[in-house]
Amino acid sequence: MLADPSPDLCRALADDLRAVDFTSAALRQQWGPVADDAIVRGLRAVALRALGTQQDARAVLARLFVLGIPQSAAAVAAALPRTGVAGLQALGVAQAEGDDIRPLALIRPQSFADDLGDGEWWIASDLDEAAVGGPLPEDHVLGVGGASLTLAALQLPTPAATALDLGTGCGIQALRARRSTAHVVATDISQRALHLTRLNALLNGVDGIEVRFGSMFEPVVGERFDRIVSNPPFVITPRAEGVPAYEYRDGGMVGDGLVEAFTHGVGEHLSTGGVAQYLGNWETRDGIDGLDRVRGWVEAAPVPLDAWVIEREVLDPLAYAELWIRDGGTLPGSPEFTHLVEAWLDDFAARGVTAIGFGYVLLRRPPSGDAPTLARYERVGQSLGEGPLGTHLAEALAAHDRLALMDDAAVAASVLTVSSDVTEARHHMPGVADPSVIELRQGGGFARTLTSDPALAALVGASDGDLTVGVLIGAIADLLEVDAAALRADLLPRVRELLFTGFLHFA
């Protein structure tokens, strides 16, 4: 087991990084936005060219900890006067080799924004493919990637007492959960991951994060949490000889069994009203759609749960195999790549898999021990809107809970306002006065576009916090010369949907 990182050394390193303005903005200014984007894709050459022969402290640390390139011991010592070379070695993030210092971890600034404001963390993780120079080791601890950022943005911002980050990795989700939760338990099957999580918490001055070793829910048997968040090792991996089993992405089960097991077990560890949020893959298998299979998992769970599952992407077996083989650092065209593709395709064929979905899962133990009232399984393929998605999810849940207690008469008696991010687009055929298509478009949340009719568009446009829904429907019925009762029966269910999806709000 790795020794616990020294709080004093972590504070010293943070002071050194702060002193040289080791931030995302400063680094982007030093090597330019093109190099910044290239680094995300694992390409170092553009940044190295921009840095050239610069030897200021930030340039030295950028090469060492962002790009993973050894630097001279003298330059590193000068850049980190409080930490020193010995301090880096004691923290396990670098080691001396002759006159050079070789990084053992990357430390990259990562900016974030949520309801509490903007900020930035330094996140330590294992060396990436570019720094390693080939395929990653199976015990690799991943840094902050696109999936990590997505899940962090999805986390509910509403305050809670306790949270569980299952499969914490480098600890990014635990740090994000701690922003709104008093105490976070972070678990992992990797001692290296737990070491980096402790290091990152100390480096960023974040308390209240407890780490525990173990698989799935074993470290928290008998415990319940207000929030559970997980970017689990959900990648579907063949159980075949010669296929690497990366700890950060492979849970060791067949097919999408890990996501199924997580869905089955998570309810027992949620407090009443507690919410679990996680990412996952699911297979379309033997003609059964992937989202339908997820629905079956939720319905079969021993604890009844509210569910909101969003499928963001679907890949065919070949595209899925190529994606994750490249992710491990194996290059296309090599014999190893061909062997791995065949292993993946054989694995999918054996189970009758024709497609693999990726998406977000939100499960909730119903408030006050009530029966579930939310079962929403949908596909959202467009680009996401502006603003933190977690806020949008929290508002949608609040709207759902309020609407669940309201009959149609109560909805009709409500006064509503249209969200400030909603716009309307009307499409006309040339020379025709009336629009052939009316669209309501959302700038935030999931950036939904809804096809509307004149009655619904008129209701949304008139929802300015003045008149009730029922009064507006009556006026629109008179204007369109249609039956008011029939229009009310048509519009009220759609008003409920617009309130849930954030087009409308209760005034």
Short mmCIF file of C-alpha atoms in Angstrom, two decimals:
data_model
loop_
_atom_site.label_atom_id
_atom_site.label_comp_id
_atom_site.label_asym_id
_atom_site.label_seq_id
_atom_site.Cartn_x
_atom_site.Cartn_y
_atom_site.Cartn_z
CA MET A 1 0.00 0.00 0.00
CA LEU A 2 1.26 3.48 -0.86
CA ALA A 3 2.00 5.80 2.03
CA ASP A 4 -0.52 8.55 2.71
CA PRO A 5 0.55 11.80 1.04
CA SER A 6 1.94 14.34 3.48
CA PRO A 7 -0.49 17.26 4.04
CA ASP A 8 2.48 19.59 4.55
CA LEU A 9 4.09 18.56 1.25
CA CYS A 10 0.75 18.91 -0.55
CA ARG A 11 0.36 22.43 0.80
CA ALA A 12 3.93 23.24 -0.25
CA LEU A 13 3.30 21.94 -3.77
CA ALA A 14 0.05 23.91 -4.01
CA ASP A 15 1.88 27.06 -2.91
CA ASP A 16 4.57 26.48 -5.53
CA LEU A 17 2.03 25.91 -8.30
CA ARG A 18 0.06 28.97 -7.24
CA ALA A 19 3.21 31.10 -7.18
CA VAL A 20 3.90 30.45 -10.89
CA ASP A 21 0.22 30.81 -11.90
CA PHE A 22 -0.01 27.16 -12.95
CA THR A 23 -3.57 27.57 -14.23
CA SER A 24 -5.49 26.60 -17.34
CA ALA A 25 -5.73 30.21 -18.50
CA ALA A 26 -2.03 30.93 -18.02
CA LEU A 27 -0.94 27.74 -19.79
CA ARG A 28 -3.32 28.40 -22.67
CA GLN A 29 -1.86 31.87 -23.03
CA GLN A 30 1.69 30.48 -22.93
CA TRP A 31 1.27 27.91 -25.71
CA GLY A 32 -1.94 28.98 -27.43
CA PRO A 33 -5.44 27.52 -27.83
CA VAL A 34 -4.45 25.16 -30.67
CA ALA A 35 -1.84 23.46 -28.48
CA ASP A 36 -4.35 23.34 -25.64
CA ASP A 37 -6.85 21.47 -27.80
CA ALA A 38 -4.14 19.15 -29.14
CA ILE A 39 -3.12 18.10 -25.61
CA VAL A 40 -6.68 16.93 -24.94
CA ARG A 41 -6.29 14.65 -27.99
CA GLY A 42 -2.97 13.31 -26.71
CA LEU A 43 -0.75 15.38 -29.04
CA ARG A 44 2.20 17.14 -27.40
CA ALA A 45 4.16 18.44 -30.39
CA VAL A 46 2.27 21.71 -30.82
CA ALA A 47 2.72 22.68 -27.17
CA LEU A 48 6.40 21.73 -27.21
CA ARG A 49 6.95 23.83 -30.33
CA ALA A 50 5.22 26.80 -28.68
CA LEU A 51 7.28 26.47 -25.49
CA GLY A 52 10.50 26.23 -27.48
CA THR A 53 13.47 26.89 -25.23
CA GLN A 54 11.56 28.76 -22.53
CA GLN A 55 12.90 27.89 -19.08
CA ASP A 56 10.68 29.92 -16.80
CA ALA A 57 9.16 27.97 -13.90
CA ARG A 58 5.74 27.54 -15.51
CA ALA A 59 7.25 26.22 -18.77
CA VAL A 60 9.38 23.70 -16.83
CA LEU A 61 6.38 22.47 -14.84
CA ALA A 62 4.20 22.37 -17.95
CA ARG A 63 6.66 20.03 -19.67
CA LEU A 64 7.02 17.91 -16.53
CA PHE A 65 3.43 17.62 -15.31
CA VAL A 66 1.17 18.47 -18.27
CA LEU A 67 3.17 16.84 -21.06
CA GLY A 68 4.94 14.19 -18.97
CA ILE A 69 8.47 14.98 -20.18
CA PRO A 70 11.53 14.67 -17.89
CA GLN A 71 13.21 17.94 -16.89
CA SER A 72 16.55 18.76 -15.33
CA ALA A 73 16.70 18.43 -11.57
CA ALA A 74 18.10 21.95 -11.26
CA ALA A 75 15.22 23.48 -13.23
CA VAL A 76 12.62 21.55 -11.25
CA ALA A 77 14.18 22.50 -7.93
CA ALA A 78 14.18 26.16 -8.96
CA ALA A 79 10.52 25.96 -10.07
CA LEU A 80 9.41 24.29 -6.81
CA PRO A 81 11.41 25.94 -4.01
CA ARG A 82 8.99 24.93 -1.23
CA THR A 83 8.45 21.33 -2.37
CA GLY A 84 11.86 20.47 -3.76
CA VAL A 85 12.82 17.34 -5.66
CA ALA A 86 12.75 15.28 -2.47
CA GLY A 87 9.18 16.41 -1.82
CA LEU A 88 8.02 15.32 -5.29
CA GLN A 89 9.58 11.90 -4.72
CA ALA A 90 7.97 11.58 -1.31
CA LEU A 91 4.57 12.35 -2.85
CA GLY A 92 5.17 9.68 -5.49
CA VAL A 93 4.67 12.02 -8.47
CA ALA A 94 8.27 12.08 -9.76
CA GLN A 95 11.62 10.40 -9.31
CA ALA A 96 15.24 11.38 -9.87
CA GLU A 97 17.18 9.69 -12.67
CA GLY A 98 20.70 11.03 -12.82
CA ASP A 99 20.52 14.76 -13.45
CA ASP A 100 16.88 14.61 -14.55
CA ILE A 101 13.51 14.35 -12.86
CA ARG A 102 11.10 11.90 -14.50
CA PRO A 103 7.39 12.38 -13.84
CA LEU A 104 5.45 9.45 -12.39
CA ALA A 105 2.14 11.30 -12.65
CA LEU A 106 0.57 14.16 -14.53
CA ILE A 107 -0.70 17.17 -12.59
CA ARG A 108 -2.99 19.29 -14.72
CA PRO A 109 -5.15 22.30 -13.85
CA GLN A 110 -8.84 21.64 -14.42
CA SER A 111 -11.34 24.50 -14.37
CA PHE A 112 -14.96 23.99 -13.35
CA ALA A 113 -18.17 25.96 -12.93
CA ASP A 114 -21.27 25.22 -10.87
CA ASP A 115 -23.98 27.00 -8.90
CA LEU A 116 -21.44 28.01 -6.27
CA GLY A 117 -19.21 29.76 -8.81
CA ASP A 118 -16.16 29.15 -10.96
CA GLY A 119 -12.96 27.53 -9.77
CA GLU A 120 -10.03 25.33 -10.65
CA TRP A 121 -8.44 22.20 -9.25
CA TRP A 122 -5.07 20.58 -9.83
CA ILE A 123 -5.70 16.95 -10.71
CA ALA A 124 -2.96 14.32 -10.46
CA SER A 125 -3.33 11.13 -12.50
CA ASP A 126 -1.16 8.52 -14.17
CA LEU A 127 0.87 9.29 -17.30
CA ASP A 128 -1.18 9.19 -20.49
CA GLU A 129 -0.41 7.37 -23.77
CA ALA A 130 1.73 10.21 -25.09
CA ALA A 131 3.91 10.24 -21.97
CA VAL A 132 4.07 6.44 -21.72
CA GLY A 133 4.86 6.11 -25.42
CA GLY A 134 2.63 3.08 -26.02
CA PRO A 135 -0.28 1.06 -24.63
CA LEU A 136 -1.27 1.90 -21.07
CA PRO A 137 -0.62 -0.48 -18.16
CA GLU A 138 -3.71 -2.31 -16.91
CA ASP A 139 -3.61 -0.56 -13.52
CA HIS A 140 -3.62 2.91 -15.13
CA VAL A 141 -5.46 5.64 -13.19
CA LEU A 142 -7.20 7.86 -15.70
CA GLY A 143 -7.13 11.63 -15.56
CA VAL A 144 -10.01 13.98 -16.33
CA GLY A 145 -11.60 13.06 -19.66
CA GLY A 146 -14.78 13.94 -21.45
CA ALA A 147 -16.86 11.39 -19.56
CA SER A 148 -15.52 12.64 -16.21
CA LEU A 149 -16.42 16.23 -17.05
CA THR A 150 -19.88 15.19 -18.23
CA LEU A 151 -20.66 13.35 -15.02
CA ALA A 152 -19.28 16.17 -12.89
CA ALA A 153 -21.57 18.62 -14.70
CA LEU A 154 -24.54 16.27 -14.21
CA GLN A 155 -24.19 16.10 -10.43
CA LEU A 156 -27.09 17.70 -8.58
CA PRO A 157 -26.04 20.97 -6.90
CA THR A 158 -28.63 20.74 -4.12
CA PRO A 159 -27.09 20.39 -0.62
CA ALA A 160 -26.88 16.94 0.98
CA ALA A 161 -25.25 15.36 4.03
CA THR A 162 -23.50 12.30 2.58
CA ALA A 163 -22.26 11.11 -0.79
CA LEU A 164 -20.59 8.00 -2.21
CA ASP A 165 -18.22 8.15 -5.17
CA LEU A 166 -17.96 4.53 -6.28
CA GLY A 167 -14.88 3.84 -8.43
CA THR A 168 -13.34 7.21 -7.66
CA GLY A 169 -10.25 6.96 -9.92
CA CYS A 170 -8.35 10.22 -9.57
CA GLY A 171 -11.11 11.63 -7.37
CA ILE A 172 -12.65 14.22 -9.69
CA GLN A 173 -16.23 13.16 -8.85
CA ALA A 174 -15.50 13.14 -5.13
CA LEU A 175 -14.16 16.69 -5.35
CA ARG A 176 -17.25 17.79 -7.26
CA ALA A 177 -19.60 16.00 -4.82
CA ARG A 178 -17.89 17.67 -1.87
CA ARG A 179 -18.94 21.06 -3.27
CA SER A 180 -22.53 20.37 -2.20
CA THR A 181 -22.17 17.47 0.25
CA ALA A 182 -20.82 17.53 3.80
CA HIS A 183 -19.02 14.15 3.70
CA VAL A 184 -17.93 12.00 0.76
CA VAL A 185 -16.83 8.35 0.82
CA ALA A 186 -14.68 7.52 -2.22
CA THR A 187 -14.03 3.85 -3.08
CA ASP A 188 -11.90 2.01 -5.61
CA ILE A 189 -10.29 -1.38 -6.24
CA SER A 190 -7.01 0.42 -6.98
CA GLN A 191 -4.78 1.50 -4.10
CA ARG A 192 -3.02 3.80 -6.57
CA ALA A 193 -6.35 5.49 -7.35
CA LEU A 194 -7.07 5.99 -3.65
CA HIS A 195 -3.60 7.46 -3.16
CA LEU A 196 -4.19 9.95 -6.00
CA THR A 197 -7.64 10.84 -4.63
CA ARG A 198 -6.12 11.62 -1.23
CA LEU A 199 -3.35 13.58 -2.93
CA ASN A 200 -5.79 15.61 -5.02
CA ALA A 201 -7.99 16.40 -2.03
CA LEU A 202 -4.99 17.64 -0.03
CA LEU A 203 -3.47 19.47 -3.00
CA ASN A 204 -6.69 21.44 -3.42
CA GLY A 205 -7.33 21.98 0.29
CA VAL A 206 -10.56 19.95 0.27
CA ASP A 207 -11.51 18.14 3.47
CA GLY A 208 -14.37 15.73 4.14
CA ILE A 209 -13.33 13.06 1.62
CA GLU A 210 -12.79 9.58 3.08
CA VAL A 211 -11.26 6.83 0.91
CA ARG A 212 -11.98 3.10 1.18
CA PHE A 213 -10.63 0.11 -0.72
CA GLY A 214 -12.97 -2.45 -2.29
CA SER A 215 -15.13 -3.49 -5.22
CA MET A 216 -18.64 -2.26 -6.00
CA PHE A 217 -20.67 -1.81 -2.77
CA GLU A 218 -18.46 -4.02 -0.56
CA PRO A 219 -16.81 -1.08 1.29
CA VAL A 220 -20.19 0.41 2.27
CA VAL A 221 -22.24 -2.63 3.28
CA GLY A 222 -25.20 -1.54 5.40
CA GLU A 223 -24.68 2.18 4.72
CA ARG A 224 -26.95 4.63 2.91
CA PHE A 225 -26.16 7.91 1.21
CA ASP A 226 -28.04 10.97 0.02
CA ARG A 227 -26.03 11.00 -3.21
CA ILE A 228 -24.25 8.25 -5.10
CA VAL A 229 -22.15 9.13 -8.11
CA SER A 230 -20.10 6.81 -10.26
CA ASN A 231 -18.19 6.75 -13.50
CA PRO A 232 -17.89 2.96 -13.19
CA PRO A 233 -15.67 0.69 -15.30
CA PHE A 234 -18.57 0.13 -17.69
CA VAL A 235 -16.66 -0.53 -20.92
CA ILE A 236 -17.75 -3.82 -22.45
CA THR A 237 -14.59 -5.93 -22.76
CA PRO A 238 -14.14 -9.46 -24.13
CA ARG A 239 -13.19 -12.02 -21.51
CA ALA A 240 -10.56 -13.44 -23.86
CA GLU A 241 -6.85 -14.14 -23.67
CA GLY A 242 -4.68 -11.26 -24.79
CA VAL A 243 -7.31 -8.55 -24.19
CA PRO A 244 -6.07 -6.02 -21.61
CA ALA A 245 -8.32 -5.63 -18.57
CA TYR A 246 -7.83 -1.97 -17.68
CA GLU A 247 -8.93 -1.33 -14.11
CA TYR A 248 -10.22 2.16 -14.88
CA ARG A 249 -12.72 0.96 -17.49
CA ASP A 250 -13.22 -2.81 -17.19
CA GLY A 251 -15.30 -4.19 -14.33
CA GLY A 252 -14.44 -7.81 -15.11
CA MET A 253 -17.98 -8.86 -16.03
CA VAL A 254 -19.45 -10.17 -19.27
CA GLY A 255 -21.12 -7.65 -21.56
CA ASP A 256 -23.00 -4.88 -19.78
CA GLY A 257 -23.27 -6.97 -16.61
CA LEU A 258 -21.53 -4.38 -14.44
CA VAL A 259 -24.07 -1.65 -15.22
CA GLU A 260 -26.88 -4.16 -14.62
CA ALA A 261 -25.35 -5.15 -11.26
CA PHE A 262 -24.90 -1.51 -10.28
CA THR A 263 -28.52 -0.75 -11.16
CA HIS A 264 -29.69 -3.76 -9.16
CA GLY A 265 -27.72 -2.92 -6.03
CA VAL A 266 -27.63 0.86 -5.80
CA GLY A 267 -31.10 1.34 -4.30
CA GLU A 268 -30.17 -0.43 -1.07
CA HIS A 269 -27.53 2.23 -0.45
CA LEU A 270 -29.72 5.28 -1.10
CA SER A 271 -31.39 7.21 1.69
CA THR A 272 -35.07 8.03 1.25
CA GLY A 273 -35.11 10.67 -1.47
CA GLY A 274 -31.45 9.87 -2.28
CA VAL A 275 -30.24 10.12 -5.88
CA ALA A 276 -27.72 7.99 -7.78
CA GLN A 277 -26.14 9.31 -10.98
CA TYR A 278 -23.84 7.28 -13.17
CA LEU A 279 -22.69 6.67 -16.72
CA GLY A 280 -23.02 3.39 -18.55
CA ASN A 281 -23.08 1.27 -21.67
CA TRP A 282 -25.94 -1.09 -22.52
CA GLU A 283 -26.30 -3.59 -25.33
CA THR A 284 -29.08 -4.01 -27.86
CA ARG A 285 -29.13 -7.78 -27.71
CA ASP A 286 -31.16 -10.44 -29.52
CA GLY A 287 -33.49 -7.78 -30.89
CA ILE A 288 -34.20 -6.18 -27.50
CA ASP A 289 -33.44 -2.45 -27.51
CA GLY A 290 -30.78 -1.30 -25.05
CA LEU A 291 -33.01 1.26 -23.32
CA ASP A 292 -35.68 -1.41 -22.87
CA ARG A 293 -33.11 -3.66 -21.23
CA VAL A 294 -32.17 -0.84 -18.80
CA ARG A 295 -35.85 -0.38 -18.01
CA GLY A 296 -36.02 -4.08 -17.18
CA TRP A 297 -33.05 -3.78 -14.82
CA VAL A 298 -34.69 -0.91 -12.94
CA GLU A 299 -38.04 -2.68 -12.70
CA ALA A 300 -36.33 -5.84 -11.39
CA ALA A 301 -34.32 -3.99 -8.71
CA PRO A 302 -35.23 -5.04 -5.13
CA VAL A 303 -35.76 -1.39 -4.12
CA PRO A 304 -38.41 0.51 -6.15
CA LEU A 305 -36.76 3.49 -7.84
CA ASP A 306 -37.65 6.56 -9.84
CA ALA A 307 -35.70 6.49 -13.09
CA TRP A 308 -34.59 9.00 -15.71
CA VAL A 309 -32.30 7.37 -18.29
CA ILE A 310 -30.89 9.34 -21.21
CA GLU A 311 -29.18 7.61 -24.12
CA ARG A 312 -26.71 9.99 -25.78
CA GLU A 313 -25.03 7.81 -28.39
CA VAL A 314 -25.30 4.45 -30.12
CA LEU A 315 -22.39 2.64 -31.80
CA ASP A 316 -22.25 -0.50 -33.88
CA PRO A 317 -19.96 -3.30 -32.58
CA LEU A 318 -17.05 -2.45 -34.90
CA ALA A 319 -17.06 1.27 -34.07
CA TYR A 320 -17.29 0.45 -30.36
CA ALA A 321 -14.35 -1.96 -30.56
CA GLU A 322 -12.17 0.51 -32.44
CA LEU A 323 -12.98 3.32 -29.98
CA TRP A 324 -11.84 1.42 -26.90
CA ILE A 325 -8.86 -0.29 -28.51
CA ARG A 326 -7.51 3.13 -29.51
CA ASP A 327 -8.30 4.38 -26.00
CA GLY A 328 -5.83 1.85 -24.62
CA GLY A 329 -3.06 3.14 -26.89
CA THR A 330 -3.02 0.34 -29.49
CA LEU A 331 -2.63 1.86 -32.95
CA PRO A 332 -4.78 0.89 -35.96
CA GLY A 333 -2.98 -1.19 -38.56
CA SER A 334 -0.90 -3.14 -36.06
CA PRO A 335 -1.33 -6.92 -35.60
CA GLU A 336 -2.37 -6.29 -32.01
CA PHE A 337 -5.16 -3.97 -33.16
CA THR A 338 -6.51 -6.56 -35.60
CA HIS A 339 -6.43 -9.29 -32.94
CA LEU A 340 -8.32 -7.10 -30.47
CA VAL A 341 -10.97 -6.11 -33.02
CA GLU A 342 -11.62 -9.78 -33.77
CA ALA A 343 -11.90 -10.55 -30.04
CA TRP A 344 -14.47 -7.78 -29.57
CA LEU A 345 -16.53 -8.79 -32.60
CA ASP A 346 -16.51 -12.45 -31.53
CA ASP A 347 -17.67 -11.44 -28.07
CA PHE A 348 -20.55 -9.34 -29.39
CA ALA A 349 -21.60 -12.00 -31.90
CA ALA A 350 -21.75 -14.66 -29.18
CA ARG A 351 -24.42 -12.62 -27.35
CA GLY A 352 -26.31 -11.40 -30.41
CA VAL A 353 -25.30 -7.77 -29.83
CA THR A 354 -26.08 -5.40 -32.70
CA ALA A 355 -25.58 -2.01 -31.03
CA ILE A 356 -24.15 -0.47 -27.87
CA GLY A 357 -25.70 2.58 -26.22
CA PHE A 358 -24.03 5.12 -23.97
CA GLY A 359 -25.80 7.47 -21.63
CA TYR A 360 -26.66 8.88 -18.24
CA VAL A 361 -28.66 7.16 -15.51
CA LEU A 362 -30.43 8.99 -12.68
CA LEU A 363 -32.17 6.80 -10.10
CA ARG A 364 -33.91 8.00 -6.98
CA ARG A 365 -35.31 6.29 -3.92
CA PRO A 366 -38.73 7.98 -3.84
CA PRO A 367 -39.22 10.68 -1.21
CA SER A 368 -41.14 9.68 1.93
CA GLY A 369 -41.06 6.03 0.91
CA ASP A 370 -43.67 6.60 -1.81
CA ALA A 371 -44.08 4.40 -4.86
CA PRO A 372 -42.05 5.48 -7.93
CA THR A 373 -43.69 8.14 -10.09
CA LEU A 374 -40.92 8.79 -12.64
CA ALA A 375 -40.03 6.32 -15.39
CA ARG A 376 -38.49 8.28 -18.25
CA TYR A 377 -36.29 6.57 -20.87
CA GLU A 378 -35.33 8.79 -23.77
CA ARG A 379 -32.77 9.47 -26.49
CA VAL A 380 -31.14 12.90 -26.61
CA GLY A 381 -28.74 13.04 -29.51
CA GLN A 382 -28.26 16.77 -30.09
CA SER A 383 -25.54 18.93 -28.59
CA LEU A 384 -26.20 19.98 -25.02
CA GLY A 385 -27.25 23.48 -24.01
CA GLU A 386 -25.37 26.07 -22.01
CA GLY A 387 -25.08 26.03 -18.22
CA PRO A 388 -24.55 23.25 -15.65
CA LEU A 389 -26.73 20.25 -16.44
CA GLY A 390 -26.97 19.37 -12.76
CA THR A 391 -29.05 22.48 -12.13
CA HIS A 392 -31.36 21.54 -14.99
CA LEU A 393 -31.80 18.01 -13.61
CA ALA A 394 -32.55 19.31 -10.12
CA GLU A 395 -35.15 21.73 -11.47
CA ALA A 396 -36.75 18.95 -13.56
CA LEU A 397 -37.02 16.66 -10.52
CA ALA A 398 -38.55 19.47 -8.46
CA ALA A 399 -41.07 20.19 -11.21
CA HIS A 400 -41.91 16.49 -11.49
CA ASP A 401 -42.51 16.17 -7.75
CA ARG A 402 -44.75 19.24 -7.73
CA LEU A 403 -46.71 18.06 -10.77
CA ALA A 404 -47.16 14.56 -9.29
CA LEU A 405 -49.32 16.15 -6.57
CA MET A 406 -51.37 18.25 -8.98
CA ASP A 407 -54.47 17.23 -10.90
CA ASP A 408 -55.44 18.95 -14.15
CA ALA A 409 -57.50 21.55 -12.31
CA ALA A 410 -54.44 22.54 -10.25
CA VAL A 411 -52.28 22.81 -13.37
CA ALA A 412 -54.94 24.94 -15.06
CA ALA A 413 -55.00 27.22 -12.00
CA SER A 414 -51.22 27.73 -12.11
CA VAL A 415 -49.48 30.86 -13.33
CA LEU A 416 -46.43 30.13 -15.49
CA THR A 417 -43.51 31.95 -17.08
CA VAL A 418 -41.54 30.98 -20.15
CA SER A 419 -37.84 30.27 -19.55
CA SER A 420 -35.48 33.02 -20.65
CA ASP A 421 -33.51 30.62 -22.85
CA VAL A 422 -36.52 29.60 -24.99
CA THR A 423 -36.90 30.94 -28.52
CA GLU A 424 -39.45 30.29 -31.24
CA ALA A 425 -38.79 29.62 -34.92
CA ARG A 426 -41.48 29.66 -37.61
CA HIS A 427 -40.98 28.16 -41.06
CA HIS A 428 -43.14 29.33 -43.96
CA MET A 429 -43.60 28.02 -47.47
CA PRO A 430 -42.93 30.81 -50.00
CA GLY A 431 -46.01 33.00 -50.41
CA VAL A 432 -47.95 31.32 -47.57
CA ALA A 433 -48.97 33.46 -44.61
CA ASP A 434 -49.43 30.70 -42.03
CA PRO A 435 -46.31 28.80 -40.86
CA SER A 436 -45.95 25.18 -41.93
CA VAL A 437 -43.72 24.41 -38.90
CA ILE A 438 -43.42 26.08 -35.50
CA GLU A 439 -40.48 25.12 -33.29
CA LEU A 440 -39.77 25.90 -29.65
CA ARG A 441 -36.05 25.84 -28.98
CA GLN A 442 -34.24 25.59 -25.65
CA GLY A 443 -30.84 27.22 -25.18
CA GLY A 444 -29.98 25.53 -21.87
CA GLY A 445 -30.54 22.07 -20.42
CA PHE A 446 -30.57 19.43 -23.14
CA ALA A 447 -31.13 22.03 -25.88
CA ARG A 448 -34.37 20.38 -26.94
CA THR A 449 -36.30 21.45 -30.02
CA LEU A 450 -40.04 20.75 -29.91
CA THR A 451 -42.43 20.97 -32.81
CA SER A 452 -45.42 23.03 -31.77
CA ASP A 453 -48.83 23.99 -33.10
CA PRO A 454 -50.35 27.48 -33.01
CA ALA A 455 -52.27 26.80 -29.78
CA LEU A 456 -49.28 25.59 -27.78
CA ALA A 457 -47.04 28.35 -29.21
CA ALA A 458 -49.63 30.92 -28.20
CA LEU A 459 -49.83 29.50 -24.66
CA VAL A 460 -46.05 29.54 -24.25
CA GLY A 461 -45.78 33.04 -25.68
CA ALA A 462 -48.47 34.34 -23.32
CA SER A 463 -46.98 32.71 -20.18
CA ASP A 464 -45.60 35.87 -18.63
CA GLY A 465 -46.54 35.32 -14.98
CA ASP A 466 -49.85 37.18 -15.23
CA LEU A 467 -52.78 34.92 -16.17
CA THR A 468 -53.46 31.30 -15.23
CA VAL A 469 -53.07 28.46 -17.69
CA GLY A 470 -56.84 27.90 -17.72
CA VAL A 471 -57.61 31.52 -18.56
CA LEU A 472 -55.02 31.49 -21.36
CA ILE A 473 -56.44 28.28 -22.84
CA GLY A 474 -59.93 29.80 -22.85
CA ALA A 475 -58.70 32.92 -24.64
CA ILE A 476 -56.76 30.85 -27.20
CA ALA A 477 -59.80 28.66 -27.84
CA ASP A 478 -61.87 31.77 -28.58
CA LEU A 479 -59.15 33.14 -30.86
CA LEU A 480 -58.81 29.89 -32.82
CA GLU A 481 -62.54 29.21 -32.70
CA VAL A 482 -62.13 25.72 -31.25
CA ASP A 483 -63.78 23.89 -28.35
CA ALA A 484 -62.24 25.04 -25.06
CA ALA A 485 -62.67 21.70 -23.27
CA ALA A 486 -61.03 19.77 -26.10
CA LEU A 487 -58.16 22.27 -26.27
CA ARG A 488 -57.66 22.04 -22.51
CA ALA A 489 -57.49 18.22 -22.70
CA ASP A 490 -54.90 18.52 -25.48
CA LEU A 491 -52.70 21.21 -23.93
CA LEU A 492 -52.52 20.31 -20.24
CA PRO A 493 -50.42 17.12 -20.73
CA ARG A 494 -48.07 19.09 -22.96
CA VAL A 495 -47.83 21.86 -20.36
CA ARG A 496 -46.72 19.22 -17.85
CA GLU A 497 -43.99 18.10 -20.27
CA LEU A 498 -42.85 21.69 -20.86
CA LEU A 499 -42.60 22.24 -17.10
CA PHE A 500 -40.52 19.09 -16.64
CA THR A 501 -38.17 19.86 -19.53
CA GLY A 502 -37.71 23.49 -18.45
CA PHE A 503 -39.44 25.39 -21.25
CA LEU A 504 -41.91 26.71 -18.68
CA HIS A 505 -41.60 27.45 -14.95
CA PHE A 506 -44.08 27.98 -12.15
CA ALA A 507 -44.31 31.71 -11.48
#
